[in-house]
mmCIF file of C-alpha atoms and ligand atoms in Angstrom:
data_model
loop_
_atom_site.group_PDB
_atom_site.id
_atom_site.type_symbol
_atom_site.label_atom_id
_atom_site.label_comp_id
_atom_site.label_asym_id
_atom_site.label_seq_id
_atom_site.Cartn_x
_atom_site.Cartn_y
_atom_site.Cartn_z
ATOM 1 C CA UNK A 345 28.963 6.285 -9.791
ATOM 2 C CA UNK A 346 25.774 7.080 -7.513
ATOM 3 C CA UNK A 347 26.025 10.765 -8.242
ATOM 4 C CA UNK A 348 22.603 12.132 -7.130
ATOM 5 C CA UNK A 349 21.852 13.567 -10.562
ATOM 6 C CA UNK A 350 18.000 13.855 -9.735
ATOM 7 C CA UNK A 351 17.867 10.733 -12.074
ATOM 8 C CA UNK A 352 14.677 8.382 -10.397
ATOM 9 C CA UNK A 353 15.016 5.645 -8.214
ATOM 10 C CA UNK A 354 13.808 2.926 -11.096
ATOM 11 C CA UNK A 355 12.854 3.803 -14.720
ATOM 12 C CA UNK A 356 10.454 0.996 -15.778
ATOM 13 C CA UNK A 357 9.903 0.787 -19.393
ATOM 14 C CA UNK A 358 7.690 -1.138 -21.299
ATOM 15 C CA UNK A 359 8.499 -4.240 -19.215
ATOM 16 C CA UNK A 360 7.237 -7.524 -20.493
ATOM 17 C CA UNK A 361 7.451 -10.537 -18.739
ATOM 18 C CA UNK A 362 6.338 -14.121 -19.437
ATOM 19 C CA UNK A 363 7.383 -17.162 -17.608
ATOM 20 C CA UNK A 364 8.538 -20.188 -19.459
ATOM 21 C CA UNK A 365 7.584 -18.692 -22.936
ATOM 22 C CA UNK A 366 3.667 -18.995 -21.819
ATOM 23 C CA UNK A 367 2.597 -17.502 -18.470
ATOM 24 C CA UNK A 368 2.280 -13.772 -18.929
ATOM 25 C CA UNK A 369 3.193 -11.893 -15.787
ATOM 26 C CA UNK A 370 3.875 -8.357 -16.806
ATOM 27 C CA UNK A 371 2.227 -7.087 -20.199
ATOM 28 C CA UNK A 372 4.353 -3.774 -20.844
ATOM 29 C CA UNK A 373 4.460 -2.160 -17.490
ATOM 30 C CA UNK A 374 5.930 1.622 -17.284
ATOM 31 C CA UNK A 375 6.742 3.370 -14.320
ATOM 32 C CA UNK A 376 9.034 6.150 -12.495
ATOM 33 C CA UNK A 377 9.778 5.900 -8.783
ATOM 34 C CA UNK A 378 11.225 8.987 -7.202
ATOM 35 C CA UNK A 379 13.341 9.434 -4.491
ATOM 36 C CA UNK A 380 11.685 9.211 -0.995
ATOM 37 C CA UNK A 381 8.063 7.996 -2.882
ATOM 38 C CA UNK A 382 5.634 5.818 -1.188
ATOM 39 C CA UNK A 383 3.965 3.559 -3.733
ATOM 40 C CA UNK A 384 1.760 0.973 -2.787
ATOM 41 C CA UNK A 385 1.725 -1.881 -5.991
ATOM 42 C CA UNK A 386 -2.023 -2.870 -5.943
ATOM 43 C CA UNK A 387 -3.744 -5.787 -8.000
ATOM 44 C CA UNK A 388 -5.756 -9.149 -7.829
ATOM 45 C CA UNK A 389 -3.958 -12.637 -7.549
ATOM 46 C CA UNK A 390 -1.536 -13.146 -10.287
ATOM 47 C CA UNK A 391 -1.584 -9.962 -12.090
ATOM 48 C CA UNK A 392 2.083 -9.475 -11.526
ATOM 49 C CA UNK A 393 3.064 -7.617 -8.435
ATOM 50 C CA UNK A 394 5.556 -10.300 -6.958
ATOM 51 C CA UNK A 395 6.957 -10.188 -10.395
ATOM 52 C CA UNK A 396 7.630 -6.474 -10.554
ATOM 53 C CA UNK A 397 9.451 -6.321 -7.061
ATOM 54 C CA UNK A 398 11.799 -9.216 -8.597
ATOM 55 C CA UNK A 399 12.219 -7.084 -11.518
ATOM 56 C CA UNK A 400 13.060 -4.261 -9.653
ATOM 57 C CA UNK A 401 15.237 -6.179 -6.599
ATOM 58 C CA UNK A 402 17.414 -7.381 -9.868
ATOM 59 C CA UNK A 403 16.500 -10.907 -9.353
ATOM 60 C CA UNK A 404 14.650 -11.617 -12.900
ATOM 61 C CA UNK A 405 15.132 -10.014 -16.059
ATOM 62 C CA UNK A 406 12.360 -8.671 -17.946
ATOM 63 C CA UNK A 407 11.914 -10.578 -21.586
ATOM 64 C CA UNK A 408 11.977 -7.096 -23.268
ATOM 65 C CA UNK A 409 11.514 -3.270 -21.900
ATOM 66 C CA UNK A 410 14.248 -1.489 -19.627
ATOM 67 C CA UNK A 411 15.049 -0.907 -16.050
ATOM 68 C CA UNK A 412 17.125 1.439 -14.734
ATOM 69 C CA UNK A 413 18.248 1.940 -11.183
ATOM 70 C CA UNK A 414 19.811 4.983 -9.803
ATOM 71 C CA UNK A 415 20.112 5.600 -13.221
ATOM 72 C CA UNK A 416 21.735 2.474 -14.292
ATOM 73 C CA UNK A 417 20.869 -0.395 -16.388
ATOM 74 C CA UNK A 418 19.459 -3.216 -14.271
ATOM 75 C CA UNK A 419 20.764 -6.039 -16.226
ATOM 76 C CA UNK A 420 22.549 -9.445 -15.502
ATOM 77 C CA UNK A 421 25.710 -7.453 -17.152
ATOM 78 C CA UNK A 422 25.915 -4.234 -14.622
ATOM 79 C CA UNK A 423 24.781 -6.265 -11.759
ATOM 80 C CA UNK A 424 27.892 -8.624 -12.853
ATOM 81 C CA UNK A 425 30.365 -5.783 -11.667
ATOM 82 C CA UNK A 426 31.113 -6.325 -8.617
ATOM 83 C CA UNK A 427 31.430 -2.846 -7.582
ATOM 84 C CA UNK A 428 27.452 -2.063 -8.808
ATOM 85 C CA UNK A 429 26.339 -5.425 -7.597
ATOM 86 C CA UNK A 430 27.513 -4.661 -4.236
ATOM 87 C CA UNK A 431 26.512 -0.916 -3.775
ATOM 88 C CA UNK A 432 23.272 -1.880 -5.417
ATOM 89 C CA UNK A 433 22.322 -4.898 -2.542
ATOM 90 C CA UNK A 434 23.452 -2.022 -0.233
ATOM 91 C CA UNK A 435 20.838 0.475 -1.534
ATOM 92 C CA UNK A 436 17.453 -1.436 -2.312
ATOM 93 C CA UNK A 437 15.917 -4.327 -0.059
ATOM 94 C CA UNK A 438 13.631 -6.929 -1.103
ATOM 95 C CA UNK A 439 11.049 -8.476 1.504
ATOM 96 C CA UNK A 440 9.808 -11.649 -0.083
ATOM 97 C CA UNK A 441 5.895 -12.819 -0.196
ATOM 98 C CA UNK A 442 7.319 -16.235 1.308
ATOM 99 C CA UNK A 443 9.493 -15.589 4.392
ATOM 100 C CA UNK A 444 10.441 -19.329 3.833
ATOM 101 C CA UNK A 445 12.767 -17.962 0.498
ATOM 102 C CA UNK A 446 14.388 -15.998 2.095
ATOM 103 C CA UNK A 447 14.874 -17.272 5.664
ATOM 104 C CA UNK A 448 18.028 -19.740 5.522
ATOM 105 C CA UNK A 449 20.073 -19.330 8.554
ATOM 106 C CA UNK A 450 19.988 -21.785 11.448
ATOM 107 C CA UNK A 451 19.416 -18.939 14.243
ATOM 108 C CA UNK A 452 16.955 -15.725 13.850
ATOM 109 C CA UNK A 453 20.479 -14.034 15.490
ATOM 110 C CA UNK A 454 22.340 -14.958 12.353
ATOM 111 C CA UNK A 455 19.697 -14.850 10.087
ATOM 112 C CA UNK A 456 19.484 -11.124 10.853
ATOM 113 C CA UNK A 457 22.979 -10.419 11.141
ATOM 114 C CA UNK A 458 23.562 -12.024 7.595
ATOM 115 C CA UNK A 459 23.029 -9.212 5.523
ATOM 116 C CA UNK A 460 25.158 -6.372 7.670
ATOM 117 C CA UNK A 461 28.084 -8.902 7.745
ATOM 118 C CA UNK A 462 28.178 -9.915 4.091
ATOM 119 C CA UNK A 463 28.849 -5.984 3.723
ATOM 120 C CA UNK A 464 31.571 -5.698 5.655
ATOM 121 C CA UNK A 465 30.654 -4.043 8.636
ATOM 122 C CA UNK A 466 32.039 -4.841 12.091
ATOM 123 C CA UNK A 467 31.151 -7.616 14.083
ATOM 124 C CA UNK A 468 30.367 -4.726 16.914
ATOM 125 C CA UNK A 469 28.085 -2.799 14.763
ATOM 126 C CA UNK A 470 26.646 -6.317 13.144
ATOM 127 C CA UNK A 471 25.698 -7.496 16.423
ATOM 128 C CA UNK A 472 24.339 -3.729 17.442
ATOM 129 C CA UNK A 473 21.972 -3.903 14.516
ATOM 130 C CA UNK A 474 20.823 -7.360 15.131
ATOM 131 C CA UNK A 475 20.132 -6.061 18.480
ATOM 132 C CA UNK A 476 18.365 -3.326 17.645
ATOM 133 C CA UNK A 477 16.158 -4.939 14.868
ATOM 134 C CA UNK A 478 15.093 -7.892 17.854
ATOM 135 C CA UNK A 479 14.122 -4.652 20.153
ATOM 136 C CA UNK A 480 11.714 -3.160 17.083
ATOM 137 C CA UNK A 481 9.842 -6.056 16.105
ATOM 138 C CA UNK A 482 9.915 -7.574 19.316
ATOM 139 C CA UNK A 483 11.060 -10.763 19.141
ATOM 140 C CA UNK A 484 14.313 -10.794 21.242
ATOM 141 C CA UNK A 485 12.713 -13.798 22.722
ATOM 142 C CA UNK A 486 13.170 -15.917 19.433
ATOM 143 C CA UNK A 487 17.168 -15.151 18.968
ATOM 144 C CA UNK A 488 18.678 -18.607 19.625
ATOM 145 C CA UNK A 489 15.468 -20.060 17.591
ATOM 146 C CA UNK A 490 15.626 -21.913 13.930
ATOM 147 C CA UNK A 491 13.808 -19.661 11.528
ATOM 148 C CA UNK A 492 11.927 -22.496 10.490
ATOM 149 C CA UNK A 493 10.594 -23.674 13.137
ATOM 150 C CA UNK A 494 9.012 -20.651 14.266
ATOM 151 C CA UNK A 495 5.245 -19.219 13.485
ATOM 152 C CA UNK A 496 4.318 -17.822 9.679
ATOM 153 C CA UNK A 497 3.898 -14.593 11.719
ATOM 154 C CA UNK A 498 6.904 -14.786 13.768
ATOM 155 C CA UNK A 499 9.038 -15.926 10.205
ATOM 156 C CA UNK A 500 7.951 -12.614 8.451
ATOM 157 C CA UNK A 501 8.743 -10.559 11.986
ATOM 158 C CA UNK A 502 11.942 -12.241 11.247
ATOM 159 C CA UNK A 503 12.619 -11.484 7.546
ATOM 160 C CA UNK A 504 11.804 -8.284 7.715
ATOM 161 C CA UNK A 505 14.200 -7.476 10.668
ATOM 162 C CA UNK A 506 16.969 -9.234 8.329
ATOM 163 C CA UNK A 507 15.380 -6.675 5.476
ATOM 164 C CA UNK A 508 15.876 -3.376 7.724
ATOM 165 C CA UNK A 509 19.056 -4.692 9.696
ATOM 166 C CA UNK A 510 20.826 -3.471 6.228
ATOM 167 C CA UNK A 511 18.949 -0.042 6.598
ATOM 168 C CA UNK A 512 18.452 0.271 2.684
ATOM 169 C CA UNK A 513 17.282 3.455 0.847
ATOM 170 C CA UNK A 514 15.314 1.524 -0.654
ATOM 171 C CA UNK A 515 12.583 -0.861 0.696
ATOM 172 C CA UNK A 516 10.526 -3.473 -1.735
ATOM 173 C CA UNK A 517 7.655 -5.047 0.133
ATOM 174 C CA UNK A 518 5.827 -8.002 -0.634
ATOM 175 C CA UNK A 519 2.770 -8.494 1.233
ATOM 176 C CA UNK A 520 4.384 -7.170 4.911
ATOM 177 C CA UNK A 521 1.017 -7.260 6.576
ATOM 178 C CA UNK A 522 0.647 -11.120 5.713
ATOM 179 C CA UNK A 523 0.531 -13.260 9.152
ATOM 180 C CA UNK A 524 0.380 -10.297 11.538
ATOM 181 C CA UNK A 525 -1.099 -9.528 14.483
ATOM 182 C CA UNK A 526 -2.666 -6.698 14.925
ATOM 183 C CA UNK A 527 0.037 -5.294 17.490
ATOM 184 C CA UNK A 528 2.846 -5.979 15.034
ATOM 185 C CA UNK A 529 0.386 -4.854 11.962
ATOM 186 C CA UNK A 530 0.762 -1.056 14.240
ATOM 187 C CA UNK A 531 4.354 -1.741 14.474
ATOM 188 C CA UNK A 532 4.746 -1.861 10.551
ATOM 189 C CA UNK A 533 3.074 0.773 10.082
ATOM 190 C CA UNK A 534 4.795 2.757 12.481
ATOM 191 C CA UNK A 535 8.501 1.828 11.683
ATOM 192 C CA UNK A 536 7.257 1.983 7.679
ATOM 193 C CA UNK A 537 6.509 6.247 8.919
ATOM 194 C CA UNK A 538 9.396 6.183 10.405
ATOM 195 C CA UNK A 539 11.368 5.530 7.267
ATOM 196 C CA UNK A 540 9.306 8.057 5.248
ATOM 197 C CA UNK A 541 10.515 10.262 7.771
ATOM 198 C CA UNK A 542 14.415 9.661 6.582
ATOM 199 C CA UNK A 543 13.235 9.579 3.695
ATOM 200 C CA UNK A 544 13.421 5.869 2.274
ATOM 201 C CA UNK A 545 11.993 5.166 -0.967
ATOM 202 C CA UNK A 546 8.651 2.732 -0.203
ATOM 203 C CA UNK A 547 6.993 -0.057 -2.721
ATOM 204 C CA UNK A 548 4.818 -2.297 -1.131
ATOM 205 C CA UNK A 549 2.593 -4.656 -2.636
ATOM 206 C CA UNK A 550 -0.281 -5.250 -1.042
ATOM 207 C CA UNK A 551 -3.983 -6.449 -0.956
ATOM 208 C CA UNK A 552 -4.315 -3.861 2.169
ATOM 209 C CA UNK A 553 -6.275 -1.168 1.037
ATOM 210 C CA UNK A 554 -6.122 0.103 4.806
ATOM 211 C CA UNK A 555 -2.269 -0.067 4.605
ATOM 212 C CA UNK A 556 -2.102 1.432 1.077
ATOM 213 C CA UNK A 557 -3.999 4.431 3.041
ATOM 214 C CA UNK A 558 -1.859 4.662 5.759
ATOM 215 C CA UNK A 559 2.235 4.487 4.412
ATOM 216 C CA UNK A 560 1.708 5.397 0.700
ATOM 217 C CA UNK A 561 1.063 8.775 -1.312
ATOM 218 C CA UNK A 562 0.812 6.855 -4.482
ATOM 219 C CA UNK A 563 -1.125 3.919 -5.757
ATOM 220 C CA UNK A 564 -0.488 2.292 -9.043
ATOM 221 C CA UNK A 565 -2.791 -0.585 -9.887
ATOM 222 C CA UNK A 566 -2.057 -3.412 -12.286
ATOM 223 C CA UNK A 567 -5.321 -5.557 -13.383
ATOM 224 C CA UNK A 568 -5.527 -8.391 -14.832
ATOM 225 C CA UNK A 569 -3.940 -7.770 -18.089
ATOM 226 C CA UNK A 570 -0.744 -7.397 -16.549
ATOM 227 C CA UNK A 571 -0.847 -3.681 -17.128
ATOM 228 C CA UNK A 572 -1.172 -0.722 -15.173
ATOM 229 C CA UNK A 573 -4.685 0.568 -14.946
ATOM 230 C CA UNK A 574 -3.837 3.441 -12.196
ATOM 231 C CA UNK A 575 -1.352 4.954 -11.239
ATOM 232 C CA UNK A 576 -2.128 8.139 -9.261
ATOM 233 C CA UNK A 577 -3.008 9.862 -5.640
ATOM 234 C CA UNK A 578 -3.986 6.627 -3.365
ATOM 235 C CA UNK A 579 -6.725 8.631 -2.026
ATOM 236 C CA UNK A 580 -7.931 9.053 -5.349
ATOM 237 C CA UNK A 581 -7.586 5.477 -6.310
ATOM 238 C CA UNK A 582 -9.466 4.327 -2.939
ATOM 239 C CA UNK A 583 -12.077 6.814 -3.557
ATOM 240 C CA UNK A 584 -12.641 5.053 -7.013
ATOM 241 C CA UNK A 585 -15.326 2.099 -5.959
ATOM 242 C CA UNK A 586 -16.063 0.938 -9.545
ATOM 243 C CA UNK A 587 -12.233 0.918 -10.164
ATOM 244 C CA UNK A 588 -11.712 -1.150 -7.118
ATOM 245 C CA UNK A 589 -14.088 -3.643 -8.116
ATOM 246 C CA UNK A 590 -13.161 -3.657 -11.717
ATOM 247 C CA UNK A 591 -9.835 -4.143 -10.794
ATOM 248 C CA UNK A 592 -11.013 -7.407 -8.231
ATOM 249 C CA UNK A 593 -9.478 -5.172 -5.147
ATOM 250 C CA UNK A 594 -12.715 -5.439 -3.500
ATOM 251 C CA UNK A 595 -15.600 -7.679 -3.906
ATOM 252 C CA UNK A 596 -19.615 -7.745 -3.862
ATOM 253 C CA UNK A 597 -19.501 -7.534 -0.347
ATOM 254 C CA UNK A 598 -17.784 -5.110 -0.019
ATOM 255 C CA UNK A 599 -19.383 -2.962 -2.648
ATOM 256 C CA UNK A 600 -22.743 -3.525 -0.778
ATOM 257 C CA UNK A 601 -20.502 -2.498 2.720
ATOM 258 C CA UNK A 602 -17.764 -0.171 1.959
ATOM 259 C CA UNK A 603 -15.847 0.489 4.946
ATOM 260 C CA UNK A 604 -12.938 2.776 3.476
HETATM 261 N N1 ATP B 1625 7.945 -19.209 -11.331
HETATM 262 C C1 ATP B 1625 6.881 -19.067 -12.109
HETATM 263 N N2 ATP B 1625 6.656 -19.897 -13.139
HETATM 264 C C2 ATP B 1625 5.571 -19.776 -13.948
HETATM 265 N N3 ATP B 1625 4.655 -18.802 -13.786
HETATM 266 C C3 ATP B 1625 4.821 -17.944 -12.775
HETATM 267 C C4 ATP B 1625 5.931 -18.026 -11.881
HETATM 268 N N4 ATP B 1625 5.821 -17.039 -10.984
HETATM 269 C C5 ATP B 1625 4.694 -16.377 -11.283
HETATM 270 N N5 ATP B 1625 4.085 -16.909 -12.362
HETATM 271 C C6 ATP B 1625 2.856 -16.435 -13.005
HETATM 272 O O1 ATP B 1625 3.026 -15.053 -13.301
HETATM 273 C C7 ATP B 1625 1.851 -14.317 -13.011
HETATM 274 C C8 ATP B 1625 2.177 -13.203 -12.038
HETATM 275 O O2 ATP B 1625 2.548 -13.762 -10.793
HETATM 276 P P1 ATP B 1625 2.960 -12.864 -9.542
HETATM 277 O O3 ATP B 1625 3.436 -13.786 -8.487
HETATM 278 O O4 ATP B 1625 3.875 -11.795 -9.987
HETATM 279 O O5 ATP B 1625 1.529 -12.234 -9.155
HETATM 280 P P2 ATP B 1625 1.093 -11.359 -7.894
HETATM 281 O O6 ATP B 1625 0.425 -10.142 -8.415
HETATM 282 O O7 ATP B 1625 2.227 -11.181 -6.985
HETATM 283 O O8 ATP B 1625 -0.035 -12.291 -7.209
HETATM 284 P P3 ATP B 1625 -0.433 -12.508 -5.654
HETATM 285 O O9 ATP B 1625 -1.382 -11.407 -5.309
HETATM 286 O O10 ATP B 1625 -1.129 -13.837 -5.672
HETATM 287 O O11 ATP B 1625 0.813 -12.510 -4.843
HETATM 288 C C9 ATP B 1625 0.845 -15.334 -12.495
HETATM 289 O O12 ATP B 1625 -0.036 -15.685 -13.528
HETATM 290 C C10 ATP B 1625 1.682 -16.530 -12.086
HETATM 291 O O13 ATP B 1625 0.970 -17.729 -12.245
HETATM 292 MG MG1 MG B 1626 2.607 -11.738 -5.085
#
């Protein structure tokens, strides 16, 4: 059923979505994401970037539009089979903007081994990738720990070693720069070129110009409307000042001290 037909990653079309019948979050949103893209999802507070990731992770269901993944339908029915459901958590990993939703285990060790075990693998090779994911963002030292209890930095270390300890095709990013030190910030950006180089599919939304520069090809830019406004060449977007500013991704001071 996951023939590699050339079909894209996700189809978005026309998406719409509005919470609670009044809080418009995505205004008709279109988009393709091919195999072994790097997109970085760019756009001011609330315009609907957390949203999108949901939409695409399978965890919300747009009001009207389609989705298809892998070249499926993304809806509560297909994701209902178990056979889909499972193959589908297998392929595409969310990171969420609050490491607190998604952090729910009482050690970091189990918290990271959570998503290998629930599919099936060995305890050996559970515990191999739990080891290996504490080695790469450096935080062996927090193992026995309660994910709650630690830093905001050391929680997202945390949840994104959970997110790549399942090694999807697919990553979904929400914010992964939030909290980080500048050490782990190089780390990111190093293990996110890393998985271009196996060629991973990449979305990550961001308010990181410098990290849209560095891990993604493509930039698509929803403003305030909930729609997309770009969706091109990141260079080219970044290289668009008044389009930046119109779309509230940088402000007056920056404009008067551009440092890209
Ligand atoms: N659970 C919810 N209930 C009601 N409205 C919501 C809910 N979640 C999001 N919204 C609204 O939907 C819109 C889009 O929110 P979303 O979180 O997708 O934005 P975002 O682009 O990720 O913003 P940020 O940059 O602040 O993370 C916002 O206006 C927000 O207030
Ligand atoms: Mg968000």
């Amino acid at each position: 059923m996951w023939s590699a037909d050339g079909r894209p990653v996700f189809e978005v079309n026309e998406v719409r979505v509005t919470y609670l019948g009044r809080f418009p979050a995505l205004a008709g949103v279109s988009l393709r994401v091919a195999s072994g893209e790097q997109v970085a999802l760019l756009g001011p507070n609330g315009c609907g970037k957390s949203t999108l990731l949901k939409v695409l992770a399978g965890l919300l269901f747009p009001d009207s539009g389609t989705v298809h993944a892998f070249g499926h339908p993304l809806t509560p029915a297909s994701l209902a089979r178990p056979a889909f459901f499972r193959e589908f958590r297998r392929r595409v990993g969310l990171l969420f903007q609050n490491s607190d939703a998604q952090l729910f285990n009482p050690t970091v060790f189990e918290e990271i081994a959570f998503g290998p075990a629930q599919l099936g693998f060995p305890p050996q090779e559970v515990e191999r990738r739990v080891r290996d994911m504490l080695r790469l963002l450096e935080i062996e030292g927090l193992a026995d720990r309660a994910p709650f209890q630690l830093s905001e930095g050391q929680k997202r270390r945390v949840a994104l070693a959970a997110v790549l300890a399942v090694n999807p095709d697919v990553l979904l990013l929400d914010e992964p720069t939030t909290g980080l030190d500048p050490r782990t910030n190089d780390r990111l950006v190093e293990i996110l070129w890393g998985l271009r180089r196996l060629g991973k599919t990449l979305l990550v939304a961001t308010h990181d110009l410098e990290l849209a520069r560095l891990v993604a090809d493509r930039a698509v830019i929803i403003g305030e409307d909930h729609r997309v406004w770009f969706d091109g060449p990141t260079p080219e977007a970044l290289a668009n000042r008044d389009l930046l500013y119109r779309a509230n991704l940088v402000g007056r001071s920056w404009m008067a001290h551009p440092v890209l």
